[in-house]
């Protein structure tokens, strides 16, 4: 039992550099800014109470209240703002502006912790109050901001840490949050792949055809896709295999680059072929941050291909059997 | 060391909730017969779905602090939704058209419009989630969309929401010239002079 716990602790608290935090921070900062810009035209309509009983915000917030009173919502901000004499539209534009500012600060790496907490909270507030209109991208931004807010900040790549000479304080906690994100992504892809493979039309490619020809995802001319119809079953089966195999093949050193490339290509293709640019972007950011931040930072210093295995002195319980050796880039070697 | 144990416990709880939401989704899909799972196994998954449902915090009274905390947490962490996008199959495309009767008795037609590509994605997600199945939620969403149409047409006395399911031909049929077809799903009439939902007949 003790050995098991020690192995778990060993796996969950590896020493890691904070490249992945930097990547997640910059990526989410850009994503938040793009999200705000894409919502600019409908911001007030989506979040205003509209003085009618059936505004989207009122319906969403009424449903949230049935779920739990602890879920943040725009109404929480509006009540104190009302006491200060602020109009609803003024407050909503203030929320939009602060969210953009948080995104910019995250991208630049200034006031990282307050910016991360603010971005997470305001994004959550807006997402929950317009929950009726939410789609996959919103959930993944919310997940990313949740992990970012909890991770050790500021990272060493931020302007903030360079100005105030802040050093990485706890490399094991950096590793812990990266593991959390990695494990979460494994669950996401496995269940997504499993659900797809239980549908008949992913095996014959008809679901791919249905997905790219239904509005508003019909970016490409259906004639072009129909001419390549013989590829559709292969694409459908490949997507199922990539997703189901993700929790297995993303860990070993040999298969990780292949699997990650496939996943990134899949999300890139979804972004381009279905017009879901923000969805594609957030999935690429989460995957790169979790499994290959060094692809971006290109820091091929000895710390990447670390020669000495990180063996915790407290793990002598392994005795004569060789403990698994975790390398800096999460590859396991026995 | 103690703080590490606390972090491990917190992560275990977090991932357990992610797993619970994802498993529930798969079991629910199988129990409703929407998957490839053979019917004898699907009937077994109905029992599992029943057991899982009885264990859900939603079974606790609304004021229960455990229910409030767990559901509040999953929303705050962004893990309340399952990950079965376009699964097990891509749902049929639903189209909503509004037939507007004006005060001067002329009739016009409109579809819910979006200002941007993102808005269009959101609107489509809303219609797919809510309009496909009969119930109060469908009525609420259609009334909400109708009220936005009414805002742009203040002289409207009655708006009829017509929902149709769009069937697109397969790739081979499409190349042979087959066209998309529409099947009537339901319609609802809304009278806006009294701002009241009049009737719905799917």
Coordinates of C-alpha atoms in Angstrom, one line a residue:
Chain A
X1 CA 0.0 0.0 0.0
X2 CA 2.8 2.4 1.0
X3 CA 4.7 1.5 -2.1
X4 CA 1.6 2.2 -4.2
X5 CA 1.1 5.6 -2.6
X6 CA 4.8 6.4 -3.1
X7 CA 4.5 5.4 -6.8
X8 CA 1.5 7.5 -7.1
X9 CA 3.2 10.5 -5.5
X10 CA 6.2 9.9 -7.7
X11 CA 4.1 9.9 -10.8
X12 CA 1.9 12.8 -9.8
X13 CA 4.7 15.1 -8.5
X14 CA 7.5 15.0 -11.1
X15 CA 9.9 17.9 -11.2
X16 CA 9.0 19.9 -14.3
X17 CA 10.1 23.1 -15.9
X18 CA 7.3 25.7 -16.3
X19 CA 7.4 25.8 -20.1
X20 CA 4.0 24.3 -20.2
X21 CA 2.5 27.0 -17.8
X22 CA 4.0 29.6 -20.1
X23 CA 2.5 28.0 -23.2
X24 CA -0.9 27.6 -21.5
X25 CA -0.8 31.2 -20.2
X26 CA 0.0 32.7 -23.6
X27 CA -2.4 30.4 -25.5
X28 CA -5.3 31.1 -23.1
X29 CA -4.5 34.8 -23.2
X30 CA -4.8 34.8 -26.9
X31 CA -7.9 32.6 -26.8
X32 CA -9.6 34.9 -24.3
X33 CA -8.9 38.0 -26.4
X34 CA -10.2 36.3 -29.6
X35 CA -13.2 35.0 -27.7
X36 CA -14.1 38.6 -26.6
X37 CA -13.5 40.0 -30.1
X38 CA -15.7 37.3 -31.6
X39 CA -18.5 38.0 -29.1
X40 CA -18.3 41.8 -29.5
X41 CA -21.3 42.2 -31.7
X42 CA -23.6 40.1 -29.7
X43 CA -22.2 40.7 -26.2
X44 CA -25.1 42.8 -24.8
X45 CA -27.8 40.7 -26.5
X46 CA -26.4 37.5 -25.0
X47 CA -26.0 38.9 -21.5
X48 CA -28.5 41.6 -21.0
X49 CA -31.7 40.8 -19.1
X50 CA -33.5 42.7 -21.9
X51 CA -36.4 43.7 -19.6
X52 CA -38.4 40.7 -20.9
X53 CA -39.1 37.5 -18.9
X54 CA -37.5 35.4 -21.6
X55 CA -34.1 36.8 -22.1
X56 CA -31.4 34.2 -22.6
X57 CA -29.6 35.3 -19.5
X58 CA -32.6 35.1 -17.3
X59 CA -33.5 31.6 -18.6
X60 CA -29.9 30.4 -18.2
X61 CA -29.6 31.9 -14.7
X62 CA -32.9 30.4 -13.6
X63 CA -31.8 27.0 -14.7
X64 CA -28.4 27.5 -12.9
X65 CA -30.3 28.4 -9.7
X66 CA -32.1 25.0 -10.0
X67 CA -28.7 23.3 -10.2
X68 CA -26.8 25.1 -7.5
X69 CA -26.7 28.6 -6.0
X70 CA -22.9 28.5 -5.9
X71 CA -22.4 28.8 -9.7
X72 CA -21.1 32.2 -10.6
X73 CA -23.3 34.4 -12.9
X74 CA -23.6 37.9 -14.2
X75 CA -26.4 38.6 -11.7
X76 CA -23.8 38.4 -8.9
X77 CA -22.0 41.4 -10.5
X78 CA -25.1 43.3 -11.4
X79 CA -26.5 43.5 -7.9
X80 CA -23.7 45.4 -6.3
X81 CA -23.3 47.5 -9.5
X82 CA -26.9 48.5 -9.3
X83 CA -26.3 49.9 -5.8
X84 CA -23.5 52.0 -7.3
X85 CA -25.9 53.3 -9.9
X86 CA -24.2 51.5 -12.8
X87 CA -26.4 50.6 -15.8
X88 CA -26.5 47.0 -16.9
X89 CA -25.0 47.7 -20.3
X90 CA -22.2 49.8 -18.8
X91 CA -21.4 46.9 -16.4
X92 CA -21.5 44.4 -19.2
X93 CA -19.0 46.4 -21.3
X94 CA -16.8 46.8 -18.2
X95 CA -16.8 43.0 -17.9
X96 CA -15.9 42.7 -21.6
X97 CA -13.1 45.2 -21.2
X98 CA -11.6 43.6 -18.1
X99 CA -11.8 40.2 -19.8
X100 CA -9.8 41.6 -22.8
X101 CA -7.4 43.2 -20.4
X102 CA -6.9 40.0 -18.5
X103 CA -6.3 38.1 -21.8
X104 CA -3.7 40.7 -22.8
X105 CA -1.9 40.6 -19.5
X106 CA -1.8 36.8 -19.6
X107 CA -0.3 36.9 -23.1
X108 CA 2.3 39.4 -22.0
X109 CA 3.0 37.8 -18.7
X110 CA 2.2 40.7 -16.4
X111 CA 0.3 40.3 -13.1
X112 CA -0.1 36.6 -14.1
X113 CA -2.0 35.4 -11.0
X114 CA -4.6 38.2 -10.7
X115 CA -5.0 38.1 -14.5
X116 CA -5.6 34.3 -14.5
X117 CA -8.1 34.4 -11.7
X118 CA -9.9 37.4 -13.2
X119 CA -10.0 35.8 -16.7
X120 CA -11.3 32.5 -15.2
X121 CA -14.0 34.1 -13.1
X122 CA -15.3 36.6 -15.7
X123 CA -15.2 34.0 -18.4
X124 CA -17.1 31.6 -16.1
X125 CA -19.6 34.3 -15.2
X126 CA -20.3 35.1 -18.8
X127 CA -20.4 31.5 -19.9
X128 CA -22.8 30.4 -17.2
X129 CA -25.1 33.4 -17.8
X130 CA -25.3 32.5 -21.5
X131 CA -25.1 28.7 -20.9
X132 CA -28.0 28.2 -23.4
X133 CA -25.7 29.3 -26.2
X134 CA -22.5 27.5 -25.0
X135 CA -20.7 25.0 -27.2
X136 CA -17.6 22.8 -26.8
X137 CA -15.1 25.6 -27.1
X138 CA -16.4 27.4 -24.0
X139 CA -16.1 24.3 -21.8
X140 CA -12.5 23.8 -22.9
X141 CA -11.5 27.4 -22.3
X142 CA -13.1 27.1 -18.9
X143 CA -11.1 23.9 -18.1
X144 CA -7.9 25.5 -19.3
X145 CA -8.4 28.7 -17.2
X146 CA -9.2 26.6 -14.2
X147 CA -5.9 24.7 -14.4
X148 CA -4.0 27.9 -15.2
X149 CA -5.4 29.8 -12.3
X150 CA -4.3 27.0 -9.9
X151 CA -0.9 26.4 -11.4
X152 CA 2.3 28.1 -10.0
X153 CA 2.4 31.6 -11.5
X154 CA 4.2 33.6 -12.7
X155 CA 6.2 31.3 -14.9
X156 CA 9.8 32.1 -15.7
X157 CA 9.0 33.1 -19.3
X158 CA 6.7 35.9 -18.2
X159 CA 7.7 39.6 -18.2
X160 CA 6.7 39.8 -14.6
X161 CA 9.2 37.2 -13.4
X162 CA 12.0 38.8 -15.5
X163 CA 11.3 42.3 -14.1
X164 CA 11.1 41.2 -10.4
X165 CA 13.5 38.2 -10.8
X166 CA 11.0 35.7 -9.6
X167 CA 12.3 32.2 -9.7
X168 CA 10.4 28.9 -10.1
X169 CA 9.5 28.0 -6.5
X170 CA 8.1 24.6 -6.7
X171 CA 8.9 22.4 -9.7
X172 CA 7.0 19.5 -8.3
X173 CA 3.8 21.5 -8.1
X174 CA 4.4 22.6 -11.6
X175 CA 4.6 19.0 -12.5
X176 CA 1.5 18.1 -10.5
X177 CA -0.7 20.5 -12.4
X178 CA 0.7 19.3 -15.7
X179 CA -0.1 15.7 -14.7
X180 CA -3.7 16.8 -13.8
X181 CA -4.1 18.3 -17.3
X182 CA -2.6 15.3 -18.9
X183 CA -4.8 12.9 -17.1
X184 CA -7.9 15.0 -17.8
X185 CA -7.1 15.1 -21.5
X186 CA -6.7 11.3 -21.6
X187 CA -10.2 10.9 -20.1
X188 CA -11.7 13.4 -22.5
X189 CA -10.3 11.7 -25.6
X190 CA -11.0 8.2 -24.4
X191 CA -14.7 8.9 -23.8
X192 CA -15.1 11.0 -26.9
X193 CA -13.6 8.2 -29.0
X194 CA -15.7 5.6 -27.2
X195 CA -18.9 7.5 -27.7
X196 CA -18.1 7.9 -31.4
X197 CA -17.1 4.3 -32.0
X198 CA -20.5 3.2 -30.6
X199 CA -22.2 5.0 -33.5
X200 CA -22.7 3.2 -36.7
X201 CA -22.0 6.1 -39.0
X202 CA -18.4 6.8 -37.8
X203 CA -17.4 3.4 -39.3
X204 CA -18.7 4.1 -42.8
X205 CA -17.8 7.7 -42.9
X206 CA -21.3 9.1 -43.1
X207 CA -20.9 11.0 -39.9
X208 CA -17.9 12.9 -41.4
X209 CA -20.1 13.7 -44.4
X210 CA -23.0 14.8 -42.1
X211 CA -20.7 16.9 -40.0
X212 CA -19.1 18.9 -42.8
X213 CA -22.3 19.4 -44.8
X214 CA -24.6 20.6 -42.0
X215 CA -24.9 24.3 -41.5
X216 CA -23.1 26.2 -40.0
X217 CA -20.2 23.8 -40.4
X218 CA -20.5 23.6 -44.2
X219 CA -17.4 25.7 -45.0
X220 CA -16.3 23.6 -48.0
X221 CA -18.3 22.9 -51.1
X222 CA -20.0 19.5 -50.6
X223 CA -19.2 18.6 -54.3
X224 CA -15.5 18.7 -53.4
X225 CA -15.9 16.5 -50.4
X226 CA -18.2 14.1 -52.3
X227 CA -15.5 13.6 -54.9
X228 CA -13.3 12.3 -52.2
X229 CA -16.0 10.2 -50.6
X230 CA -13.9 7.0 -50.7
X231 CA -11.7 8.5 -48.0
X232 CA -14.6 9.3 -45.6
X233 CA -14.7 5.8 -43.9
X234 CA -11.0 5.9 -43.3
X235 CA -11.2 9.3 -41.8
X236 CA -14.0 8.3 -39.5
X237 CA -12.3 5.2 -38.3
X238 CA -9.0 7.1 -37.9
X239 CA -10.7 9.7 -35.7
X240 CA -12.1 6.9 -33.5
X241 CA -8.8 5.2 -33.2
X242 CA -6.8 8.4 -32.5
X243 CA -9.2 9.3 -29.7
X244 CA -9.6 5.9 -28.1
X245 CA -5.9 5.3 -28.3
X246 CA -4.9 8.7 -26.9
X247 CA -4.6 7.5 -23.2
X248 CA -2.3 4.6 -24.3
X249 CA -0.1 6.0 -27.1
X250 CA 0.4 9.6 -25.8
X251 CA 2.7 8.4 -23.0
X252 CA 5.5 6.3 -24.6
X253 CA 8.4 8.1 -26.1
X254 CA 8.1 6.5 -29.5
X255 CA 4.4 7.0 -30.1
X256 CA 3.9 10.4 -28.5
X257 CA 5.1 12.5 -31.4
X258 CA 3.0 10.5 -33.8
X259 CA -0.1 10.6 -31.7
X260 CA 0.2 14.2 -30.8
X261 CA 0.8 15.2 -34.4
X262 CA -2.4 13.2 -35.4
X263 CA -4.4 15.0 -32.7
X264 CA -3.1 18.4 -33.6
X265 CA -3.8 17.7 -37.3
X266 CA -7.3 16.6 -36.4
X267 CA -8.1 19.7 -34.4
X268 CA -6.5 21.9 -37.1
X269 CA -8.7 20.2 -39.7
X270 CA -11.8 20.7 -37.5
X271 CA -10.9 24.3 -37.2
X272 CA -10.4 24.9 -40.9
X273 CA -13.0 22.5 -42.4
X274 CA -15.8 23.3 -40.0
X275 CA -15.1 26.9 -39.3
X276 CA -14.5 26.2 -35.6
X277 CA -11.3 28.2 -35.3
X278 CA -11.5 28.9 -31.6
X279 CA -12.4 25.3 -30.8
X280 CA -9.4 24.1 -32.8
X281 CA -7.1 26.6 -31.2
X282 CA -8.0 25.8 -27.6
X283 CA -7.6 22.0 -28.2
X284 CA -4.2 22.6 -29.8
X285 CA -3.1 24.8 -26.9
X286 CA -4.2 22.3 -24.3
X287 CA -2.5 19.4 -26.1
X288 CA 0.7 21.2 -26.6
X289 CA 0.8 22.5 -23.1
X290 CA 0.1 19.1 -21.6
X291 CA 2.3 16.9 -23.7
X292 CA 4.8 18.9 -25.8
X293 CA 5.6 22.4 -24.6
X294 CA 9.2 21.9 -25.8
X295 CA 7.8 21.8 -29.4
X296 CA 7.2 25.5 -29.0
X297 CA 10.0 26.5 -26.8
X298 CA 12.6 24.4 -28.5
X299 CA 14.6 24.2 -25.3
X300 CA 16.7 21.2 -26.1
X301 CA 19.0 21.9 -23.2
X302 CA 20.3 19.0 -21.1
X303 CA 17.3 19.5 -18.9
X304 CA 15.1 18.2 -21.7
X305 CA 17.0 15.0 -22.3
X306 CA 17.9 14.6 -18.7
X307 CA 20.5 12.0 -18.2
X308 CA 20.0 11.4 -14.6
X309 CA 16.7 9.8 -13.7
X310 CA 14.8 11.7 -11.0
X311 CA 14.7 9.2 -8.2
X312 CA 13.2 10.3 -5.1
X313 CA 15.4 9.3 -2.1
X314 CA 12.3 8.3 -0.2
X315 CA 11.5 5.6 -2.8
X316 CA 13.9 3.1 -1.4
X317 CA 10.9 0.9 -0.8
X318 CA 11.2 -0.2 -4.4
X319 CA 14.1 -2.4 -3.1
X320 CA 15.7 -4.6 -5.6
X321 CA 13.1 -4.1 -8.4
X322 CA 13.9 -1.2 -10.7
X323 CA 11.6 1.7 -10.2
X324 CA 10.2 3.3 -13.3
X325 CA 12.3 6.2 -14.4
X326 CA 10.4 9.3 -15.5
X327 CA 12.3 11.5 -17.9
X328 CA 11.9 15.2 -18.1
X329 CA 9.5 15.0 -21.0
X330 CA 7.3 12.4 -19.3
X331 CA 8.6 9.4 -21.2
X332 CA 8.7 6.3 -19.2
X333 CA 11.6 3.9 -19.4
X334 CA 12.0 0.7 -17.4
Chain B
X1 CA 4.2 15.7 2.7
X2 CA 0.7 16.3 4.1
X3 CA 0.0 19.0 1.6
X4 CA 0.9 16.6 -1.2
X5 CA -1.6 14.0 0.2
X6 CA -4.2 16.7 0.2
X7 CA -3.4 17.6 -3.5
X8 CA -3.6 13.9 -4.4
X9 CA -7.0 13.6 -2.7
X10 CA -8.3 16.7 -4.5
X11 CA -7.0 15.5 -7.8
X12 CA -8.6 12.1 -7.2
X13 CA -12.0 13.7 -6.5
X14 CA -11.7 16.0 -9.5
X15 CA -10.9 13.2 -11.9
X16 CA -13.6 11.0 -10.3
X17 CA -16.1 13.6 -11.1
X18 CA -14.8 13.9 -14.7
X19 CA -15.1 10.1 -15.0
X20 CA -18.6 10.0 -13.4
X21 CA -19.9 12.6 -15.9
X22 CA -18.3 10.8 -18.9
X23 CA -19.4 7.3 -17.8
X24 CA -23.0 8.5 -17.2
X25 CA -23.1 9.9 -20.7
X26 CA -21.9 6.6 -22.3
X27 CA -24.3 4.5 -20.2
X28 CA -27.2 6.9 -20.9
X29 CA -26.5 6.8 -24.7
X30 CA -26.4 3.0 -24.6
X31 CA -29.5 2.7 -22.4
X32 CA -31.5 4.9 -24.8
X33 CA -30.6 2.5 -27.6
X34 CA -28.7 5.2 -29.5
X35 CA -25.6 3.1 -30.0
X36 CA -24.3 -0.1 -31.6
X37 CA -24.6 -1.9 -28.3
X38 CA -26.9 -5.0 -28.8
X39 CA -30.3 -4.7 -27.2
X40 CA -29.7 -7.3 -24.5
X41 CA -26.7 -5.4 -23.3
X42 CA -28.5 -2.1 -23.8
X43 CA -31.3 -3.3 -21.4
X44 CA -28.5 -4.1 -18.9
X45 CA -27.1 -0.6 -19.2
X46 CA -30.6 0.7 -18.3
X47 CA -30.2 -0.9 -14.9
X48 CA -26.7 0.7 -14.6
X49 CA -28.1 4.0 -15.7
X50 CA -30.8 3.7 -13.0
X51 CA -28.2 2.9 -10.3
X52 CA -26.0 5.8 -11.5
X53 CA -29.0 8.1 -11.5
X54 CA -29.9 7.1 -7.9
X55 CA -26.3 7.9 -6.9
X56 CA -26.3 11.3 -8.5
X57 CA -26.2 14.4 -6.2
X58 CA -29.2 15.7 -8.2
X59 CA -31.3 13.1 -6.2
X60 CA -30.6 15.1 -3.0
X61 CA -32.9 17.9 -2.0
X62 CA -32.1 21.2 -3.7
X63 CA -31.0 22.9 -0.4
X64 CA -28.7 20.1 0.5
X65 CA -25.2 21.5 0.9
X66 CA -23.5 18.4 -0.5
X67 CA -25.6 18.7 -3.7
X68 CA -24.9 22.4 -3.9
X69 CA -21.2 22.0 -3.4
X70 CA -20.7 19.1 -5.9
X71 CA -22.8 20.6 -8.6
X72 CA -21.3 24.0 -8.0
X73 CA -17.8 22.6 -8.2
X74 CA -18.3 20.7 -11.5
X75 CA -19.6 23.9 -13.1
X76 CA -16.8 26.1 -11.7
X77 CA -14.2 23.6 -12.9
X78 CA -15.8 23.3 -16.3
X79 CA -16.3 19.6 -16.0
X80 CA -20.1 19.4 -16.0
X81 CA -20.5 18.4 -19.6
X82 CA -19.6 15.1 -21.2
X83 CA -17.3 14.9 -24.2
X84 CA -19.5 13.1 -26.7
X85 CA -19.5 15.8 -29.4
X86 CA -21.1 14.5 -32.6
X87 CA -21.4 11.1 -30.9
X88 CA -22.6 8.4 -31.3
X89 CA -23.9 10.0 -34.5
X90 CA -24.2 13.5 -35.9
X91 CA -27.7 14.7 -35.0
X92 CA -30.1 15.7 -37.7
X93 CA -30.0 19.4 -38.6
X94 CA -33.0 21.3 -37.4
X95 CA -34.2 24.4 -39.1
X96 CA -36.5 26.9 -37.5
X97 CA -38.6 29.2 -39.7
X98 CA -40.9 31.9 -38.3
X99 CA -44.1 32.8 -40.2
X100 CA -45.0 36.3 -39.1
X101 CA -48.6 37.6 -39.4
X102 CA -48.6 41.4 -39.5
X103 CA -51.3 43.8 -38.3
X104 CA -52.2 44.6 -42.0
X105 CA -52.7 40.8 -42.6
X106 CA -49.7 40.3 -44.8
X107 CA -47.5 37.3 -44.0
X108 CA -43.7 37.2 -44.1
X109 CA -41.1 34.6 -43.2
X110 CA -37.8 34.8 -41.3
X111 CA -35.2 32.5 -40.0
X112 CA -33.3 33.3 -36.7
X113 CA -30.3 35.2 -37.8
X114 CA -26.9 35.6 -36.2
X115 CA -24.6 38.6 -36.4
X116 CA -21.3 36.7 -36.6
X117 CA -20.0 33.2 -37.4
X118 CA -19.6 32.5 -33.7
X119 CA -23.2 33.6 -33.0
X120 CA -24.3 31.2 -35.8
X121 CA -22.4 28.3 -34.1
X122 CA -24.0 29.1 -30.8
X123 CA -27.5 29.5 -32.3
X124 CA -27.1 26.2 -34.1
X125 CA -25.9 24.5 -30.8
X126 CA -28.9 25.9 -29.0
X127 CA -31.4 24.7 -31.6
X128 CA -29.8 21.2 -31.8
X129 CA -29.9 20.8 -28.1
X130 CA -33.3 22.1 -27.3
X131 CA -35.6 21.9 -30.3
X132 CA -35.1 18.2 -31.2
X133 CA -37.1 16.7 -28.3
X134 CA -40.6 17.5 -27.2
X135 CA -41.1 19.3 -23.9
X136 CA -41.2 22.5 -22.0
X137 CA -37.5 23.3 -22.9
X138 CA -38.3 23.3 -26.6
X139 CA -41.3 25.7 -26.0
X140 CA -39.2 28.0 -23.9
X141 CA -36.4 28.2 -26.5
X142 CA -38.8 28.7 -29.4
X143 CA -40.7 31.4 -27.5
X144 CA -37.4 33.1 -26.8
X145 CA -36.4 33.1 -30.4
X146 CA -39.9 34.2 -31.5
X147 CA -39.7 37.2 -29.0
X148 CA -36.5 38.3 -30.7
X149 CA -38.2 38.2 -34.1
X150 CA -41.1 40.1 -32.7
X151 CA -38.7 42.8 -31.5
X152 CA -37.6 43.4 -35.1
X153 CA -41.3 43.3 -36.3
X154 CA -43.3 45.2 -33.7
X155 CA -46.4 45.2 -35.9
X156 CA -46.6 41.4 -35.8
X157 CA -49.7 40.1 -34.1
X158 CA -48.9 36.4 -34.4
X159 CA -45.7 34.4 -35.0
X160 CA -45.7 30.8 -35.9
X161 CA -42.5 28.8 -35.3
X162 CA -42.1 25.9 -37.7
X163 CA -39.4 23.4 -37.0
X164 CA -38.2 21.0 -39.7
X165 CA -35.5 18.4 -39.9
X166 CA -33.1 18.7 -42.8
X167 CA -32.0 15.5 -44.5
X168 CA -28.9 15.9 -46.7
X169 CA -28.3 13.1 -49.3
X170 CA -25.3 10.8 -49.0
X171 CA -22.2 11.7 -51.0
X172 CA -23.0 9.3 -53.9
X173 CA -26.7 10.5 -54.2
X174 CA -25.5 14.1 -53.9
X175 CA -23.2 13.7 -56.9
X176 CA -26.1 12.2 -58.8
X177 CA -28.1 15.3 -58.2
X178 CA -30.2 14.5 -55.1
X179 CA -31.2 17.5 -53.1
X180 CA -31.7 18.1 -49.4
X181 CA -35.2 17.4 -48.1
X182 CA -37.1 18.7 -45.1
X183 CA -39.5 16.9 -42.7
X184 CA -41.9 18.7 -40.5
X185 CA -41.1 18.3 -36.8
X186 CA -43.5 20.6 -35.0
X187 CA -45.0 24.1 -35.0
X188 CA -46.0 26.6 -32.3
X189 CA -48.1 29.7 -32.4
X190 CA -47.3 32.7 -30.4
X191 CA -49.6 35.8 -30.0
X192 CA -47.6 38.8 -29.0
X193 CA -50.3 41.3 -28.4
X194 CA -50.9 39.5 -25.1
X195 CA -47.3 38.2 -25.0
X196 CA -48.6 34.8 -24.3
X197 CA -47.8 31.4 -25.6
X198 CA -51.0 30.1 -27.2
X199 CA -50.6 26.5 -28.2
X200 CA -48.2 23.9 -29.4
X201 CA -48.9 20.9 -31.5
X202 CA -46.0 18.7 -32.4

